[in-house]
Amino acid sequence: DAKTTQPNSMESNEEEPVHLPCNHSTISGTDYIHWYRQLPSQGPEYVIHGLTSNVNNRMASLAIAEDRKSSTLILHRATLRDAAVYYCIPPGPISLTWGAGNNRKLIWGLGTSLGVNP
Amino acid sequence: DTAVSQTPKYLVTQMGNDKSIKCEQNLGHDTMYWYKQDSKKFLKIMFSYNNKELIINETVPNRFSPKSPDKAHLNLHINSLELGDSAVYFCASSLRTLTDTQYFGPGTRLTVL
């Protein structure tokens, strides 16, 4: 089973960088690492993804460890609008498991709830 | 220009009723999903369709029946609603597979009284 862990919650101050960690020690070699976030009362939205190399986009940066067993989502300057729950996929802390006939079961974990202080 | 849309946004109904939630995506994606987010905030996949074909069917009561008239639409019909069905239901789509980036709709908050 693939297992990932994320801190339940983190706090940041506005305009400061935020580093959100995720451990995915049993990730498969071909699995992309996706990050999503869910703002209050909204659906999850895509933030960034990567396979092996670090990635940057207009929302965030993704730093992937060389052994791919962990990754860090970096928000360079947190704003109040960044307060959300951040999910690292493969999900954690609940396992992503393979069912019969290549049928993957997917339950997202609880993610990291990021609070941003003004 | 909404990529993934769902209707209705809110649904309040009595136990035992039958209701439907509709979902449409204009991204040209092949695969669509229904997720349920319960009060504890776990997001669980219920169904997935690829090109109108059911490919993921999690352990969901058979009172829940998805229908995909074409690859841009995936509707969810729920018979004999129960209190435990109260949750937020999200539709999502991805280009081809579960491991591709998923795009979510705004959610439908279902309350069963």
CSV table of C-alpha atoms in Angstrom, one decimal:
chain,number,residue,atom,x,y,z
A,1,ASP,CA,0.0,0.0,0.0
A,2,ALA,CA,1.2,3.5,-0.7
A,3,LYS,CA,1.0,5.7,2.3
A,4,THR,CA,1.5,9.4,2.7
A,5,THR,CA,1.6,11.7,5.6
A,6,GLN,CA,0.9,15.4,5.9
A,7,PRO,CA,0.7,17.6,9.0
A,8,ASN,CA,-2.9,18.2,10.1
A,9,SER,CA,-2.5,22.0,10.2
A,10,MET,CA,0.0,24.8,9.7
A,11,GLU,CA,0.0,28.5,10.3
A,12,SER,CA,1.7,31.2,8.4
A,13,ASN,CA,1.9,35.0,8.3
A,14,GLU,CA,0.8,37.0,5.3
A,15,GLU,CA,3.6,37.6,2.7
A,16,GLU,CA,5.8,35.0,4.2
A,17,PRO,CA,6.9,31.8,2.5
A,18,VAL,CA,5.1,28.6,3.4
A,19,HIS,CA,6.6,25.1,3.0
A,20,LEU,CA,4.0,22.3,3.2
A,21,PRO,CA,5.6,18.9,3.5
A,22,CYS,CA,4.3,15.5,2.4
A,23,ASN,CA,5.9,12.1,2.9
A,24,HIS,CA,5.0,9.4,0.4
A,25,SER,CA,7.6,6.8,1.1
A,26,THR,CA,6.0,4.0,-0.9
A,27,ILE,CA,5.1,6.0,-4.0
A,28,SER,CA,5.3,4.0,-7.3
A,29,GLY,CA,8.0,5.0,-9.7
A,30,THR,CA,5.5,6.1,-12.3
A,31,ASP,CA,3.1,8.0,-10.0
A,32,TYR,CA,3.0,11.8,-10.5
A,33,ILE,CA,2.8,13.8,-7.3
A,34,HIS,CA,-0.2,16.1,-7.4
A,35,TRP,CA,-1.1,18.9,-5.0
A,36,TYR,CA,-4.6,20.2,-4.8
A,37,ARG,CA,-6.2,22.7,-2.5
A,38,GLN,CA,-9.7,23.2,-1.3
A,39,LEU,CA,-10.8,26.7,-0.2
A,40,PRO,CA,-13.8,26.9,2.2
A,41,SER,CA,-17.1,25.8,0.5
A,42,GLN,CA,-15.4,25.1,-2.8
A,43,GLY,CA,-14.3,22.1,-4.8
A,44,PRO,CA,-10.6,21.0,-4.8
A,45,GLU,CA,-8.5,22.9,-7.3
A,46,TYR,CA,-5.3,21.8,-8.9
A,47,VAL,CA,-2.2,23.5,-7.7
A,48,ILE,CA,0.8,21.8,-9.2
A,49,HIS,CA,2.2,18.4,-10.1
A,50,GLY,CA,5.6,16.8,-10.9
A,51,LEU,CA,7.3,13.5,-11.3
A,52,THR,CA,11.0,13.9,-10.5
A,53,SER,CA,12.2,17.4,-11.2
A,54,ASN,CA,11.2,20.5,-9.2
A,55,VAL,CA,8.4,22.4,-10.8
A,56,ASN,CA,7.2,26.0,-10.8
A,57,ASN,CA,4.0,27.6,-11.9
A,58,ARG,CA,2.2,30.8,-11.1
A,59,MET,CA,0.6,29.4,-8.0
A,60,ALA,CA,3.4,27.6,-6.3
A,61,SER,CA,6.6,25.6,-6.5
A,62,LEU,CA,7.0,21.9,-6.0
A,63,ALA,CA,10.3,20.5,-4.6
A,64,ILE,CA,10.6,16.8,-5.0
A,65,ALA,CA,13.2,14.8,-3.0
A,66,GLU,CA,15.7,12.9,-5.1
A,67,ASP,CA,14.4,9.6,-3.8
A,68,ARG,CA,10.8,10.8,-4.4
A,69,LYS,CA,9.8,9.8,-1.0
A,70,SER,CA,8.8,13.3,0.0
A,71,SER,CA,7.8,16.5,-1.6
A,72,THR,CA,7.3,20.1,-0.4
A,73,LEU,CA,4.8,22.6,-1.8
A,74,ILE,CA,6.1,26.1,-1.5
A,75,LEU,CA,4.0,29.2,-1.5
A,76,HIS,CA,6.4,32.0,-2.0
A,77,ARG,CA,4.3,34.7,-0.4
A,78,ALA,CA,1.3,33.6,1.4
A,79,THR,CA,-1.9,35.7,1.1
A,80,LEU,CA,-5.1,35.4,3.0
A,81,ARG,CA,-6.6,33.8,0.0
A,82,ASP,CA,-4.2,30.9,0.3
A,83,ALA,CA,-5.9,29.8,3.5
A,84,ALA,CA,-7.2,26.3,2.5
A,85,VAL,CA,-6.7,22.6,2.9
A,86,TYR,CA,-3.8,21.4,0.9
A,87,TYR,CA,-3.9,17.8,-0.4
A,88,CYS,CA,-0.9,15.8,-1.5
A,89,ILE,CA,-1.8,13.0,-3.9
A,90,PRO,CA,-0.9,10.1,-3.5
A,91,PRO,CA,-3.2,10.7,-0.6
A,92,GLY,CA,-2.5,10.5,3.1
A,93,PRO,CA,-2.8,9.4,5.7
A,94,ILE,CA,-5.2,6.9,4.1
A,95,SER,CA,-3.7,4.3,1.8
A,96,LEU,CA,-4.1,4.4,-1.9
A,97,THR,CA,-4.7,0.7,-2.6
A,98,TRP,CA,-5.0,-1.4,-5.7
A,99,GLY,CA,-8.2,-3.4,-5.8
A,100,ALA,CA,-9.0,-6.4,-8.0
A,101,GLY,CA,-8.6,-6.0,-11.8
A,102,ASN,CA,-6.4,-2.9,-11.6
A,103,ASN,CA,-9.2,-1.0,-10.0
A,104,ARG,CA,-7.6,1.7,-7.8
A,105,LYS,CA,-9.3,2.8,-4.7
A,106,LEU,CA,-8.8,6.5,-3.9
A,107,ILE,CA,-9.7,8.1,-0.7
A,108,TRP,CA,-8.1,11.5,-0.1
A,109,GLY,CA,-6.6,12.1,3.2
A,110,LEU,CA,-7.5,15.1,5.4
A,111,GLY,CA,-4.6,17.2,4.0
A,112,THR,CA,-3.0,20.1,5.7
A,113,SER,CA,-5.2,23.0,6.9
A,114,LEU,CA,-3.2,26.1,6.3
A,115,GLY,CA,-4.1,29.2,8.3
A,116,VAL,CA,-2.7,32.6,7.2
A,117,ASN,CA,-2.5,35.4,9.7
A,118,PRO,CA,-2.8,39.0,8.5
B,1,ASP,CA,-16.3,29.9,-18.8
B,2,THR,CA,-16.9,27.1,-16.3
B,3,ALA,CA,-14.9,24.0,-16.9
B,4,VAL,CA,-16.8,21.6,-14.7
B,5,SER,CA,-20.3,22.6,-13.7
B,6,GLN,CA,-22.8,20.9,-11.4
B,7,THR,CA,-26.5,21.5,-10.7
B,8,PRO,CA,-28.0,22.1,-8.3
B,9,LYS,CA,-25.6,23.7,-5.8
B,10,TYR,CA,-27.9,23.0,-2.9
B,11,LEU,CA,-30.4,20.2,-2.5
B,12,VAL,CA,-32.6,19.8,0.6
B,13,THR,CA,-35.0,16.9,0.5
B,14,GLN,CA,-36.9,14.4,2.7
B,15,MET,CA,-35.8,10.8,3.5
B,16,GLY,CA,-37.1,8.3,0.9
B,17,ASN,CA,-37.2,10.8,-2.0
B,18,ASP,CA,-35.3,10.2,-5.3
B,19,LYS,CA,-33.1,13.0,-6.6
B,20,SER,CA,-30.5,13.7,-9.3
B,21,ILE,CA,-27.4,15.8,-9.6
B,22,LYS,CA,-26.1,16.8,-13.0
B,23,CYS,CA,-22.5,17.4,-14.1
B,24,GLU,CA,-21.1,18.7,-17.3
B,25,GLN,CA,-17.5,19.4,-18.4
B,26,ASN,CA,-16.4,21.4,-21.4
B,27,LEU,CA,-12.7,20.4,-21.2
B,28,GLY,CA,-12.9,17.6,-23.7
B,29,HIS,CA,-11.8,15.1,-21.1
B,30,ASP,CA,-12.4,11.4,-21.4
B,31,THR,CA,-12.9,10.6,-17.8
B,32,MET,CA,-15.4,11.9,-15.2
B,33,TYR,CA,-15.8,11.1,-11.5
B,34,TRP,CA,-18.2,11.5,-8.6
B,35,TYR,CA,-16.8,12.1,-5.2
B,36,LYS,CA,-18.5,12.3,-1.8
B,37,GLN,CA,-17.1,14.5,0.9
B,38,ASP,CA,-18.7,13.6,4.3
B,39,SER,CA,-18.9,15.7,7.5
B,40,LYS,CA,-15.4,14.5,8.5
B,41,LYS,CA,-14.1,16.0,5.3
B,42,PHE,CA,-12.8,12.8,3.8
B,43,LEU,CA,-13.1,12.9,0.0
B,44,LYS,CA,-14.0,9.5,-1.4
B,45,ILE,CA,-14.4,8.5,-5.0
B,46,MET,CA,-17.7,6.8,-5.8
B,47,PHE,CA,-17.7,6.3,-9.5
B,48,SER,CA,-15.6,6.9,-12.6
B,49,TYR,CA,-16.6,6.8,-16.2
B,50,ASN,CA,-14.2,6.8,-19.2
B,51,ASN,CA,-15.9,7.6,-22.5
B,52,LYS,CA,-19.3,6.7,-21.2
B,53,GLU,CA,-18.0,3.4,-19.8
B,54,LEU,CA,-18.0,2.7,-16.0
B,55,ILE,CA,-14.4,2.0,-14.9
B,56,ILE,CA,-14.5,2.6,-11.2
B,57,ASN,CA,-17.4,1.6,-9.0
B,58,GLU,CA,-16.5,1.8,-5.3
B,59,THR,CA,-18.5,0.2,-2.5
B,60,VAL,CA,-21.5,2.4,-2.9
B,61,PRO,CA,-25.1,1.4,-2.2
B,62,ASN,CA,-27.0,0.5,-5.4
B,63,ARG,CA,-29.4,3.3,-4.6
B,64,PHE,CA,-26.7,5.4,-6.3
B,65,SER,CA,-26.8,5.1,-10.0
B,66,PRO,CA,-24.5,7.1,-12.3
B,67,LYS,CA,-25.5,7.7,-15.9
B,68,SER,CA,-23.2,9.1,-18.7
B,69,PRO,CA,-25.2,10.0,-21.8
B,70,ASP,CA,-22.0,11.2,-23.4
B,71,LYS,CA,-18.4,11.8,-22.3
B,72,ALA,CA,-19.1,15.4,-21.4
B,73,HIS,CA,-21.9,14.5,-18.9
B,74,LEU,CA,-22.1,12.4,-15.8
B,75,ASN,CA,-25.2,12.5,-13.8
B,76,LEU,CA,-25.9,10.9,-10.4
B,77,HIS,CA,-29.3,9.6,-9.4
B,78,ILE,CA,-30.0,8.6,-5.9
B,79,ASN,CA,-33.0,6.6,-4.9
B,80,SER,CA,-34.7,6.3,-1.5
B,81,LEU,CA,-32.5,8.9,0.1
B,82,GLU,CA,-31.3,8.3,3.7
B,83,LEU,CA,-30.0,10.6,6.4
B,84,GLY,CA,-26.5,9.3,5.9
B,85,ASP,CA,-26.5,10.4,2.3
B,86,SER,CA,-26.2,14.0,3.5
B,87,ALA,CA,-22.8,15.2,2.2
B,88,VAL,CA,-21.2,17.4,-0.4
B,89,TYR,CA,-21.0,15.6,-3.8
B,90,PHE,CA,-18.3,16.7,-6.2
B,91,CYS,CA,-18.0,16.0,-9.9
B,92,ALA,CA,-14.6,16.0,-11.5
B,93,SER,CA,-13.0,15.2,-14.8
B,94,SER,CA,-9.5,14.3,-16.1
B,95,LEU,CA,-8.0,13.9,-19.5
B,96,ARG,CA,-7.7,10.1,-19.5
B,97,THR,CA,-7.0,8.4,-16.2
B,98,LEU,CA,-7.3,8.8,-12.4
B,99,THR,CA,-3.7,9.8,-12.2
B,100,ASP,CA,-4.1,12.7,-14.6
B,101,THR,CA,-4.8,16.2,-13.1
B,102,GLN,CA,-8.4,16.3,-12.0
B,103,TYR,CA,-10.7,19.3,-12.3
B,104,PHE,CA,-13.5,19.6,-9.9
B,105,GLY,CA,-17.0,21.2,-10.0
B,106,PRO,CA,-18.2,23.5,-7.2
B,107,GLY,CA,-20.0,20.8,-5.4
B,108,THR,CA,-23.6,20.0,-4.5
B,109,ARG,CA,-24.5,20.1,-0.8
B,110,LEU,CA,-27.2,17.5,-0.2
B,111,THR,CA,-29.1,17.6,3.0
B,112,VAL,CA,-31.6,14.8,3.8
B,113,LEU,CA,-34.1,15.6,6.5
